[in-house]
Amino acid sequence: MGLNRKDLLGIRELSVEEIELILETAEPMKDIIGRQIKKVPTLRGKVVINLFYEPSTRTRTSFELAGKYMSADTINISTSTSSVVKGETLKDTGKTLEVMGADVVIIRHSASGAPHILAKHLSASVINAGDGFHEHPTQALLDMFTIKEKKGRLAGLKVAIVGDIMFSRVARSNIWGLTKMGAEVRVIAPATLLPPGIEKLGVTPYTSIEEGLCDVDVVMVLRMQLERQQKGLFPTIREYSRLYGVTAERVRLACPDALVMHPGPMNRGIEIAPDVADGVQAVINEQVTNGVAVRMALLYLLTGGGNPHEAVN
Amino acid sequence: MKLLIKGGKVIDPVNGISRIADVLVDNGKISAVDKHIGTDGAEVVEAAGKLVMPGFIDMHVHLREPGLEAKETIATGTRAAAMGGFTGVACMPNTNPVIDNQALVEFIKSRAAGEGAVNVYPIGAITKGSKGEELAEIGDMKLVGAVAISDDGRPLMNAQVMRLAMKYAAMFGMPVISHCEDLNLVADGVMHEGYFATVYGLKGITRLAEEAMAARDIMLAELTGAWLHIAHISTAGSVELVRMAKKKGIRVTAEATPHHFSLTDEIVGSFDTATKVNPPLRSEADVQAVKEGLRDGTIDVIATDHAPHTVEEKDVEYNYAPFGIVGLETAVGLAFSGLVRPGVLSPEELVMKMSVNPARILGLEGKGHLGIGADADITLVDPELKETVDVNRFASKAKNSPFDGWELIGIPTAAIVGGQLVMHKRKLMV
């Protein structure tokens, strides 16, 4: 059974069953990554295009490897080398890629909703690899996969997301996913970085990190975009770090076996202390590996995959 | 040349008429309104089942000429007006160049006389180049027919300049039309700030951006005695501010657009840039407050803020698209469907807001009523006629309407300008 949809644009519109299907499909995919010969023929003859309008290392590489491990032909396009710099519209760029045979277009864009525009105009599948501060569905899926792998479940867990909630697509996708899967989600940020109406998404906002981290099972740290400070949303990086940096002392407020996560890239010493990032509770490297597995699962399911175990064998 | 509009229900609140009657037009003026008027060689417009009303005037339109003709021209914009049942439009000065002197006002007027399908009333800029620094030649523009001054699209952030402008405009009895938007509070927002902006990951525009400047301008109107007209009011708080100001006797009027009483911010989730407009589509509570403001008379006028843009400009990512919705060809249908049919406004009240009050605010002699000798500007609406909005059939150059595909009930069937049929039976006659 594949996913009964053309595109993956966000977690908000996914059902619990769809999330479960993706996470289950990612398990056998992860086995492939651990093999000596990391290649299965599942997507042979399929063309997967990474269309990245924003710089990215891990997400782009992760999608590219996911495609390659499954024998798809993968192409990367970044804005600096595409016709975008010549003023071509998103719709025209998408159409051009499609008529060259793209089966899946993976798009990252600084404008929220860009993948939705593309999806409306293309018959190829579109995967949102992060749009503005709207959604980053594959990050949330890999985060949920990682939590489930470590904790055995999602339902009933307390998860705190710390940092720039206002401008974070990672936060939004995780909020939709985790709340759908029955976790209790808290968001921790200075009041100027808590978006209006956030509690209506089913989360509890905190401005005190000490209160917010109390007894949680997962601490999810967000990257602080350094330009936020210039917009006056908080006074200095120094003060932010002092009030909201995830330090070893603060992690001790959480459950003793709490996981520490970060979507990367990290600003060590700002939102996360180096000893926490490298500590025993951190699962940041596992997140990266699982990212490849989850993206393999998605590519497979969106291109109409059958039994995932067949795909592996 | 005579025109006889036969058998319609005449709604003329200024003259206290709301009954079935014939209207005879002779030489561009109303010559008789009576039960049965003989044909006597007049061209007959059958109006049975239709409402016959003083010509609708849209006092907030962007015709984009000069300089932005790819979006709209006086020729196409006035044809869109005619199709929408309007017999007159007031056009905003934020063209290129900005309409900030007598010569440019005269340019608009001569263009409109040559190519326009309906009456065009130019609005002048408040400051030179709309830069918000020095006053434009307001008196000079008034002399050649500018009907108001406005900073539409480029709000006057400097309160002292606004104060001087209001004091100065008050000498000429010209209304100052304020686009209330504190640009600092807008902070790069692209939609209404609230739950949906949070969900869609788009930067929000707080209600305060509008309300803070509305409050400022109301206080300046009190101080200067000028006539303040607040454009495209969109929030519950602004409606309340105008209500309070009117109670205090401050000279303030206000308009609301059809999109602000018809749509909420939830619709932005389509990322369709036709929903991107300034002020933004607000919450359900704001929509209800705007309707209540229309109902209780706080809001005097329905105006479209017809803001045409090219397909190329709008067919981009949400953040990059320009703000604006075209409204001329959907306004009457939305007003009948959304206000008159549900009983928010009576047809008489609608005529006040779409004809009588705009004529009064803009100081248009002979407009806004169907008394003997008045200009024969007449709008006919079939309150039961249904039409599905199809942007590809718009007379406007622009297609940026979020109402594409909506079925509206209550459609204009004729527009008569100075005794000339410019639109009849949903077809342009010019």
XYZ file of C-alpha atoms in Angstrom:
743
model
C 0.000 0.000 0.000
C 1.332 3.447 -0.926
C 0.299 6.831 0.335
C -2.973 7.832 -1.195
C -1.794 11.322 -2.132
C 0.310 12.911 -4.837
C 2.320 15.232 -2.638
C 3.666 15.589 0.853
C 3.277 19.261 1.660
C 2.786 19.261 5.408
C 2.049 17.217 8.495
C -1.114 19.203 9.236
C -3.067 17.399 6.543
C -1.743 13.878 7.329
C -3.832 11.339 9.226
C -2.463 9.301 12.120
C -2.601 6.246 9.854
C -0.516 7.939 7.198
C 2.100 9.003 9.734
C 2.218 5.465 11.098
C 2.593 4.041 7.611
C 5.532 6.314 6.836
C 7.250 5.569 10.146
C 6.743 1.804 9.717
C 8.010 1.897 6.159
C 11.132 3.737 7.311
C 12.184 0.837 9.551
C 13.194 -1.596 6.795
C 14.648 1.341 4.872
C 16.995 2.006 7.748
C 18.396 -1.499 7.389
C 19.529 -0.683 3.861
C 21.598 2.244 5.116
C 23.464 -0.113 7.465
C 24.414 -2.551 4.706
C 27.780 -2.986 2.973
C 26.117 -2.422 -0.392
C 23.613 0.361 0.103
C 21.542 -0.075 -3.006
C 18.166 -1.556 -3.885
C 16.550 -1.309 -7.308
C 13.172 -0.072 -6.073
C 13.151 3.323 -7.772
C 15.125 2.358 -10.854
C 14.010 4.547 -13.760
C 12.503 7.181 -11.505
C 13.744 10.735 -11.588
C 13.953 12.669 -8.342
C 14.856 16.334 -8.449
C 16.020 18.400 -5.502
C 14.971 21.987 -6.183
C 16.531 24.041 -3.416
C 15.925 27.768 -3.224
C 17.644 27.957 0.151
C 21.019 26.640 1.197
C 20.918 23.236 2.828
C 23.458 20.558 3.515
C 21.780 17.817 5.438
C 18.270 17.874 4.004
C 19.461 18.040 0.409
C 22.116 15.355 0.882
C 19.655 13.241 2.792
C 17.089 13.323 -0.008
C 19.765 12.745 -2.611
C 21.135 9.700 -0.818
C 17.630 8.413 -0.151
C 16.988 8.474 -3.884
C 20.368 6.993 -4.779
C 20.117 4.128 -2.266
C 16.941 3.161 -4.088
C 18.456 3.555 -7.571
C 16.534 6.663 -8.601
C 18.252 9.195 -10.818
C 18.666 12.223 -8.617
C 19.501 15.732 -9.702
C 20.237 18.727 -7.517
C 19.334 22.233 -8.519
C 20.272 25.158 -6.372
C 19.177 28.692 -7.136
C 22.636 30.046 -7.799
C 22.966 27.863 -10.895
C 19.372 27.739 -12.126
C 17.333 30.013 -14.335
C 15.788 31.442 -11.189
C 18.583 33.968 -11.180
C 17.390 34.918 -14.656
C 13.941 35.676 -13.251
C 12.067 32.501 -14.140
C 8.957 31.900 -12.078
C 8.596 28.931 -9.773
C 5.754 27.602 -11.903
C 7.819 27.739 -15.089
C 10.836 26.136 -13.429
C 8.624 23.341 -12.114
C 7.013 22.768 -15.494
C 10.400 22.636 -17.163
C 11.586 19.956 -14.766
C 8.403 17.995 -15.234
C 8.548 17.908 -19.004
C 12.099 16.606 -18.720
C 10.644 13.634 -16.882
C 10.750 14.390 -13.160
C 8.667 11.961 -11.101
C 9.295 13.671 -7.789
C 10.258 17.280 -7.167
C 11.599 18.050 -3.719
C 11.461 21.731 -2.976
C 12.917 23.932 -0.310
C 11.940 27.580 -0.421
C 12.095 30.597 1.852
C 8.492 31.537 0.986
C 5.769 29.706 2.868
C 3.386 27.989 0.470
C 5.843 27.720 -2.436
C 5.552 23.893 -2.545
C 1.757 24.231 -2.644
C 1.962 26.462 -5.712
C 4.277 23.966 -7.377
C 2.060 21.016 -6.448
C -0.962 22.732 -7.952
C 0.751 23.134 -11.302
C 2.607 19.791 -11.600
C 1.417 16.250 -12.047
C 4.718 15.036 -10.556
C 4.830 14.408 -6.804
C 6.029 17.353 -4.761
C 7.728 16.932 -1.400
C 8.098 19.934 0.850
C 11.654 20.041 2.178
C 10.906 23.169 4.193
C 8.917 26.259 3.193
C 9.411 29.545 4.987
C 8.269 29.037 8.537
C 5.282 26.985 7.491
C 6.195 23.283 7.461
C 9.135 20.924 7.259
C 7.291 17.635 7.226
C 10.206 15.263 6.665
C 12.054 16.757 9.638
C 9.041 16.094 11.867
C 8.736 12.568 10.500
C 12.387 11.803 11.206
C 12.071 13.344 14.658
C 9.028 11.208 15.412
C 10.805 8.146 14.039
C 13.796 8.852 16.296
C 11.659 9.390 19.397
C 9.659 6.251 18.697
C 12.820 4.235 18.119
C 14.306 5.368 21.433
C 11.192 5.513 23.569
C 9.069 2.843 21.926
C 6.092 5.140 21.631
C 4.939 8.688 21.028
C 1.607 8.733 22.839
C 1.768 10.123 26.337
C 5.293 11.520 26.028
C 6.046 15.076 27.096
C 8.008 16.945 24.444
C 9.399 20.464 24.896
C 10.378 22.476 21.826
C 12.768 25.279 22.763
C 13.683 28.331 20.735
C 12.466 30.410 17.821
C 8.935 29.014 17.646
C 7.696 32.060 15.727
C 9.818 31.474 12.654
C 10.311 27.710 12.846
C 8.851 25.312 10.302
C 10.397 22.466 12.293
C 8.372 23.493 15.339
C 5.108 23.708 13.402
C 5.476 20.332 11.700
C 6.492 18.666 14.949
C 3.577 20.261 16.789
C 1.090 18.887 14.246
C 2.730 15.450 14.172
C 3.375 14.957 17.854
C -0.052 16.165 18.955
C -1.724 13.920 16.373
C 0.262 10.979 17.736
C -0.850 11.703 21.293
C 2.215 13.397 22.747
C 1.951 16.411 25.043
C 3.809 19.308 23.472
C 5.214 22.374 25.172
C 6.843 25.306 23.420
C 9.434 27.430 25.187
C 10.545 30.821 23.898
C 10.763 34.487 24.794
C 7.325 36.081 24.409
C 8.486 37.898 21.259
C 9.181 34.557 19.562
C 5.901 32.864 20.512
C 3.477 33.270 17.609
C -0.056 34.505 18.291
C -2.632 31.770 18.725
C 0.007 29.062 19.226
C -1.962 27.516 22.092
C -4.795 26.828 19.632
C -2.458 24.313 17.992
C -2.835 22.220 21.133
C 0.433 23.116 22.842
C 1.297 24.811 26.125
C 3.521 27.871 25.783
C 6.198 28.694 28.360
C 8.445 31.722 28.646
C 10.459 30.102 31.441
C 12.725 27.320 30.244
C 13.025 25.985 33.778
C 9.269 25.483 34.050
C 8.948 24.220 30.511
C 11.622 21.543 30.767
C 10.324 20.136 34.027
C 9.799 16.362 33.683
C 9.780 16.231 29.904
C 10.768 13.098 27.978
C 12.183 14.931 24.990
C 13.986 18.271 24.677
C 13.862 19.488 21.100
C 16.200 22.429 20.583
C 15.686 24.734 17.616
C 18.359 26.582 15.735
C 18.401 30.272 16.595
C 18.530 32.288 13.404
C 21.037 34.936 14.345
C 19.350 37.638 12.239
C 16.322 37.591 14.556
C 18.296 39.632 17.038
C 18.764 42.373 14.443
C 14.985 42.624 14.075
C 14.754 43.484 17.745
C 12.966 40.313 18.768
C 15.383 39.865 21.655
C 18.174 42.127 22.938
C 21.352 40.139 22.398
C 22.504 36.635 21.522
C 24.256 36.657 24.887
C 21.031 37.266 26.786
C 19.145 34.727 24.690
C 21.761 32.120 25.412
C 21.691 32.924 29.094
C 17.901 32.740 29.362
C 17.108 29.987 26.870
C 20.302 28.058 26.149
C 19.893 24.338 26.795
C 22.612 23.590 29.324
C 23.414 20.401 31.213
C 21.968 21.947 34.337
C 18.670 22.661 32.597
C 18.529 19.227 30.975
C 18.608 17.808 34.529
C 15.151 19.344 35.059
C 13.794 16.925 32.467
C 13.322 13.195 33.049
C 16.635 11.438 33.705
C 16.438 9.536 30.437
C 15.161 12.475 28.381
C 16.323 12.700 24.768
C 17.992 15.852 23.495
C 17.341 16.590 19.833
C 18.382 19.269 17.371
C 17.473 19.509 13.678
C 20.840 21.094 12.874
C 22.866 22.937 12.011
C 23.692 23.804 15.624
C 24.943 27.061 17.041
C 27.015 25.452 19.766
C 27.187 27.597 22.843
C 24.104 29.601 21.858
C 20.952 27.495 21.860
C 22.697 24.337 23.013
C 25.731 23.848 25.238
C 28.504 21.755 23.592
C 28.498 19.193 26.399
C 24.768 18.676 25.918
C 25.120 18.367 22.135
C 27.764 15.683 22.594
C 26.280 14.154 25.727
C 24.808 10.701 26.223
C 21.244 11.958 26.031
C 21.755 13.600 22.631
C 20.386 11.721 19.621
C 21.348 14.341 17.069
C 23.417 12.007 14.861
C 20.692 9.353 14.922
C 18.271 11.998 13.702
C 20.439 12.505 10.632
C 20.633 8.781 9.819
C 16.926 8.360 10.384
C 16.327 11.282 8.069
C 17.634 9.253 5.171
C 15.444 6.280 6.118
C 12.305 8.370 6.442
C 12.941 10.080 3.114
C 13.512 6.694 1.441
C 10.164 5.595 2.842
C 8.461 8.701 1.516
C 9.939 8.482 -1.965
C 8.911 4.869 -2.053
C 5.366 5.479 -0.828
C 4.735 8.511 -3.044
C 5.888 6.697 -6.164
C 3.291 4.035 -5.454
C 5.290 1.516 -3.461
C 3.980 -1.901 -2.488
C 5.158 -4.040 0.407
C 8.166 -2.275 1.940
C 9.836 -5.581 2.809
C 9.737 -6.546 -0.834
C 11.462 -3.319 -1.668
C 14.256 -4.141 0.707
C 14.820 -7.666 -0.558
C -32.649 61.340 -26.999
C -35.034 59.850 -24.476
C -34.792 56.696 -22.422
C -37.715 55.164 -20.557
C -36.952 52.708 -17.784
C -40.158 50.816 -17.432
C -41.766 48.902 -14.625
C -38.855 48.579 -12.210
C -38.868 49.190 -8.497
C -37.385 52.639 -8.045
C -35.316 53.014 -4.908
C -34.360 56.630 -4.328
C -33.854 57.237 -0.612
C -32.998 60.925 -1.036
C -36.443 61.556 -2.504
C -38.154 59.007 -0.288
C -39.203 56.759 -3.167
C -39.404 52.963 -2.919
C -42.049 51.797 -5.345
C -42.671 50.475 -8.812
C -42.490 53.351 -11.274
C -41.229 54.383 -14.668
C -38.250 56.687 -15.010
C -37.973 58.973 -18.002
C -34.597 60.287 -19.003
C -34.323 63.203 -21.364
C -31.118 64.785 -22.569
C -29.015 63.136 -19.891
C -31.224 64.224 -16.996
C -34.072 62.651 -15.067
C -37.207 64.252 -16.460
C -39.974 62.249 -14.797
C -40.545 59.498 -12.251
C -44.129 58.336 -12.346
C -46.433 55.335 -12.260
C -47.027 55.101 -15.990
C -45.149 57.194 -18.471
C -45.999 56.927 -22.154
C -43.254 55.689 -24.459
C -43.510 58.712 -26.763
C -40.543 57.842 -28.928
C -38.229 56.998 -26.057
C -35.981 53.966 -26.136
C -37.456 51.548 -23.600
C -35.452 49.640 -21.038
C -37.671 46.924 -19.588
C -37.093 46.857 -15.841
C -39.842 44.623 -14.479
C -38.466 42.699 -11.505
C -35.410 44.929 -11.354
C -34.356 47.553 -8.845
C -33.842 50.983 -10.411
C -31.410 52.994 -8.315
C -29.337 56.149 -8.515
C -26.049 55.233 -10.175
C -23.611 53.395 -7.942
C -20.340 55.185 -7.267
C -17.227 53.308 -6.235
C -15.181 55.865 -4.379
C -12.067 53.722 -4.086
C -10.650 52.444 -7.364
C -7.176 52.105 -8.815
C -7.344 52.727 -12.552
C -3.521 52.498 -12.760
C -3.234 55.094 -15.503
C -0.838 56.785 -16.072
C 2.184 54.561 -15.828
C 0.848 51.200 -14.798
C -1.191 50.379 -17.898
C -0.203 46.716 -17.857
C -2.423 46.329 -14.787
C -5.382 48.458 -15.886
C -6.255 51.554 -17.888
C -8.966 54.151 -17.673
C -10.588 52.434 -20.668
C -10.593 48.929 -19.151
C -11.169 49.957 -15.550
C -14.247 52.012 -16.386
C -15.606 49.148 -18.477
C -15.133 46.866 -15.501
C -17.062 49.463 -13.515
C -19.885 49.483 -16.047
C -20.086 45.676 -15.992
C -20.214 45.877 -12.226
C -23.160 48.267 -12.306
C -21.187 51.386 -11.367
C -21.793 54.680 -13.134
C -18.904 56.494 -11.497
C -15.556 55.756 -9.895
C -13.140 57.841 -7.890
C -9.585 56.924 -8.802
C -6.654 56.892 -6.430
C -3.559 58.971 -7.149
C -0.895 56.286 -6.614
C -0.056 56.033 -10.290
C 3.260 56.764 -11.977
C 3.653 59.691 -11.795
C 1.571 60.263 -8.677
C -1.431 62.535 -9.281
C -0.160 65.471 -7.249
C -0.762 68.534 -9.448
C -3.343 70.207 -11.645
C -1.914 68.996 -14.953
C -2.137 65.386 -13.899
C -5.691 65.759 -12.600
C -6.563 67.234 -15.974
C -4.844 64.359 -17.729
C -7.071 61.888 -15.890
C -10.135 63.921 -16.740
C -9.328 64.225 -20.419
C -8.440 60.552 -20.671
C -11.682 59.666 -18.942
C -13.664 61.960 -21.239
C -12.109 60.322 -24.267
C -11.957 56.685 -23.282
C -13.925 56.230 -20.101
C -17.181 54.295 -20.024
C -18.362 55.804 -16.722
C -17.753 59.014 -14.786
C -14.266 59.307 -13.330
C -13.572 61.476 -10.296
C -9.865 62.006 -9.668
C -8.481 61.954 -6.149
C -5.298 63.963 -5.618
C -2.288 63.071 -3.540
C -1.874 64.649 -0.110
C 1.853 65.218 -0.515
C 4.112 65.750 -3.504
C 4.909 62.386 -5.017
C 3.055 60.835 -2.054
C 6.395 60.998 -0.304
C 4.851 62.176 2.929
C 6.991 65.305 3.112
C 5.565 68.425 1.447
C 1.917 69.182 0.754
C 0.804 68.768 -2.841
C -0.999 71.667 -4.560
C -4.306 70.650 -3.057
C -6.157 73.878 -3.818
C -5.006 73.850 -7.416
C -6.159 70.268 -7.880
C -9.511 71.074 -6.316
C -10.015 73.876 -8.874
C -9.933 71.404 -11.761
C -12.105 68.803 -10.120
C -10.138 66.660 -7.697
C -12.828 65.358 -5.341
C -10.668 64.380 -2.382
C -7.078 63.868 -1.345
C -5.554 60.604 -0.240
C -2.331 58.867 0.648
C -3.799 55.537 -0.390
C -1.199 52.815 -0.571
C 1.465 55.044 0.970
C 0.261 55.928 4.451
C 1.413 59.207 5.952
C 3.558 58.102 8.847
C 4.400 61.654 9.869
C 1.532 62.862 12.061
C 2.567 66.502 11.709
C 2.339 66.349 7.924
C -1.097 64.744 8.227
C -2.151 67.429 10.664
C -1.133 70.188 8.273
C -2.762 68.425 5.324
C -6.052 68.088 7.180
C -6.002 71.690 8.301
C -5.255 72.816 4.772
C -7.802 70.542 3.058
C -10.479 71.676 5.496
C -10.367 75.139 3.856
C -11.606 73.589 0.634
C -14.095 71.264 2.301
C -12.272 68.337 0.739
C -12.381 64.999 2.478
C -9.038 63.502 3.431
C -9.128 59.801 2.662
C -6.795 57.967 4.979
C -5.297 54.585 4.310
C -4.723 53.729 7.962
C -1.663 51.574 8.277
C 1.258 52.080 10.618
C 4.105 50.716 8.523
C 6.282 49.935 11.535
C 3.566 47.749 13.012
C 3.053 46.032 9.658
C 6.635 44.727 10.016
C 6.724 42.932 6.642
C 3.464 41.135 7.362
C 1.548 39.614 4.462
C -1.690 38.470 6.115
C -3.763 39.057 9.246
C -1.871 38.266 12.431
C -3.498 35.440 14.342
C -4.036 31.704 14.432
C -4.042 31.217 10.672
C -0.881 33.258 10.069
C 0.759 31.078 12.705
C -0.472 27.907 11.015
C 0.443 28.973 7.477
C 3.844 30.320 8.503
C 3.214 33.775 7.065
C 4.123 37.030 8.770
C 1.139 38.650 10.384
C -0.202 42.190 10.270
C -1.658 43.155 13.614
C -5.027 44.923 13.793
C -3.150 47.642 15.638
C -1.409 48.663 12.424
C -4.782 49.948 11.241
C -6.304 50.951 14.554
C -3.357 52.972 15.836
C -3.406 55.184 12.753
C -7.208 55.369 12.649
C -7.132 56.619 16.242
C -4.439 59.145 15.358
C -6.295 60.450 12.330
C -9.590 60.673 14.195
C -7.862 62.800 16.834
C -6.329 64.940 14.109
C -9.768 65.362 12.538
C -11.086 66.545 15.881
C -8.179 68.944 16.215
C -8.347 70.372 12.703
C -12.053 70.138 11.952
C -11.234 68.389 8.690
C -13.399 65.739 7.116
C -11.670 62.413 7.588
C -12.757 59.477 5.490
C -11.237 56.181 6.556
C -10.624 53.854 3.632
C -11.163 50.079 3.648
C -11.907 49.649 7.349
C -11.144 46.067 8.326
C -11.043 45.507 12.072
C -13.545 45.442 14.903
C -11.415 47.974 16.747
C -11.434 50.479 13.883
C -15.197 50.157 13.518
C -15.523 50.916 17.214
C -13.190 53.915 16.916
C -15.314 55.385 14.109
C -18.495 54.691 16.082
C -17.083 56.555 19.086
C -15.806 59.404 16.937
C -19.207 59.870 15.320
C -20.812 59.909 18.744
C -18.431 62.682 19.720
C -19.437 64.641 16.644
C -16.083 64.352 14.900
C -16.354 64.644 11.100
C -15.463 61.129 10.116
C -16.872 58.743 7.559
C -15.708 55.271 6.645
C -15.888 52.686 3.905
C -15.650 48.900 3.850
C -14.816 46.619 0.941
C -16.804 43.586 -0.188
C -13.828 41.308 0.489
C -13.639 42.478 4.090
C -17.280 41.598 4.723
C -17.134 38.369 2.685
C -13.881 36.564 3.519
C -11.767 35.647 6.521
C -8.044 35.011 6.842
C -8.593 31.246 6.820
C -8.815 31.329 2.999
C -5.156 32.375 2.746
C -4.247 28.708 3.364
C -4.721 28.079 -0.345
C -1.645 30.307 -0.809
C -3.617 31.770 -3.713
C -2.184 35.268 -4.030
C -5.600 36.612 -5.054
C -6.282 36.538 -1.304
C -3.329 38.820 -0.569
C -4.681 42.266 0.101
C -3.983 45.268 2.244
C -5.488 45.642 4.788
C -5.498 41.861 5.009
C -8.523 39.600 5.237
C -9.283 39.499 8.954
C -10.847 37.111 11.452
C -14.486 36.069 11.631
C -15.026 38.485 14.545
C -13.747 41.363 12.426
C -15.970 40.377 9.505
C -18.959 40.383 11.831
C -17.949 43.775 13.242
C -17.672 45.245 9.739
C -21.154 43.921 8.937
C -22.483 45.368 12.162
C -20.812 48.686 11.316
C -22.529 48.655 7.933
C -25.839 47.750 9.547
C -25.801 50.399 12.265
C -24.523 53.151 9.977
C -21.033 53.483 11.433
C -19.677 52.545 8.005
C -21.121 54.901 5.406
C -19.860 53.464 2.167
C -19.163 50.213 0.372
C -16.162 50.742 -1.891
C -14.103 48.107 -3.636
C -10.456 49.210 -3.413
C -10.319 47.691 -6.920
C -6.594 46.952 -7.130
C -5.668 45.345 -10.433
C -2.355 43.551 -10.947
C -1.051 41.509 -13.844
C -1.188 37.725 -13.818
C 2.613 37.691 -13.943
C 2.860 39.828 -10.818
C 0.353 37.708 -8.905
C 1.370 34.252 -10.130
C 4.281 33.964 -7.705
C 5.016 32.871 -4.152
C 2.693 34.456 -1.579
C 5.388 36.610 0.005
C 6.429 38.088 -3.327
C 3.003 38.969 -4.737
C 1.701 42.539 -4.602
C -1.283 43.311 -2.382
C -4.636 43.820 -4.053
C -7.985 42.406 -5.129
C -10.079 43.536 -8.086
C -13.578 44.367 -6.955
C -15.558 46.330 -9.527
C -17.187 43.340 -11.189
C -18.114 41.436 -8.052
C -19.039 44.178 -5.569
C -22.754 44.463 -6.268
C -23.232 40.701 -6.388
C -21.357 40.276 -3.105
C -23.322 43.084 -1.485
C -26.664 41.613 -2.531
C -25.652 38.035 -1.712
C -23.862 38.797 1.528
C -25.715 41.798 2.930
C -29.125 42.376 1.334
C -30.344 38.764 1.072
C -29.386 37.895 4.683
C -31.065 41.111 5.851
C -27.987 42.985 7.075
C -28.950 45.896 4.820
C -32.220 46.820 3.136
C -31.990 47.732 -0.552
C -32.532 51.356 0.522
C -29.574 51.177 2.905
C -27.448 49.615 0.206
C -28.277 52.523 -2.116
C -27.153 54.883 0.644
C -23.791 53.117 0.874
C -23.166 52.634 -2.823
C -24.597 55.830 -4.242
C -25.973 58.486 -1.879
C -23.118 58.612 0.611
C -20.243 58.404 -1.892
C -21.880 61.270 -3.851
C -22.245 63.299 -0.665
C -18.697 62.649 0.575
C -17.158 63.490 -2.790
C -19.432 66.529 -3.204
C -20.914 65.338 -6.497
C -23.780 67.601 -7.551
C -26.679 65.908 -9.279
C -25.541 62.428 -8.288
C -26.841 59.959 -5.738
C -30.544 60.531 -6.395
C -33.193 60.353 -9.111
C -34.957 63.675 -8.544
C -36.155 65.659 -11.525
C -33.180 67.359 -13.129
C -30.631 65.029 -11.553
C -27.993 63.471 -13.806
C -29.357 60.346 -15.425
C -26.848 57.994 -13.809
C -28.830 54.872 -13.018
C -27.998 51.364 -11.871
C -30.362 48.446 -12.470
C -30.015 45.264 -10.459
C -31.946 42.040 -10.787
C -32.045 40.849 -7.177
C -32.865 37.279 -8.243
C -30.377 36.916 -11.076
C -27.580 34.427 -10.434
C -24.165 34.571 -12.005
C -21.005 32.591 -11.432
C -17.921 34.772 -11.205
C -15.486 33.973 -14.002
C -12.329 36.081 -13.902
C -11.594 35.224 -17.523
C -14.706 37.106 -18.550
C -13.841 40.247 -16.613
C -13.756 43.517 -18.539
C -10.889 44.479 -16.240
C -7.404 43.622 -17.454
C -6.753 41.992 -14.114
C -7.913 38.620 -12.826
C -6.823 38.841 -9.195
C -10.135 37.981 -7.569
C -10.543 35.416 -4.795
C -14.212 35.109 -5.779
C -13.564 33.247 -9.021
C -16.144 30.478 -9.209
C -18.489 31.966 -6.604
C -22.151 32.001 -7.458
C -23.628 35.402 -6.626
C -27.290 36.349 -6.486
C -28.285 39.938 -7.221
C -26.533 41.031 -10.385
C -26.454 44.444 -12.106
C -28.306 44.284 -15.426
C -27.858 47.833 -16.639
C -25.706 50.874 -16.031
C -26.800 54.193 -17.450
C -24.385 57.119 -17.452
C -25.747 60.544 -18.381
C -28.703 58.906 -20.099
C -26.517 56.482 -22.083
C -26.725 52.751 -21.582
C -23.131 51.689 -21.008
C -24.024 48.171 -19.892
C -27.248 46.338 -20.600
C -28.227 42.715 -20.031
C -24.672 41.853 -18.945
C -23.135 43.243 -22.135
C -21.035 46.353 -22.563
C -22.647 48.934 -24.810
C -19.542 51.087 -25.202
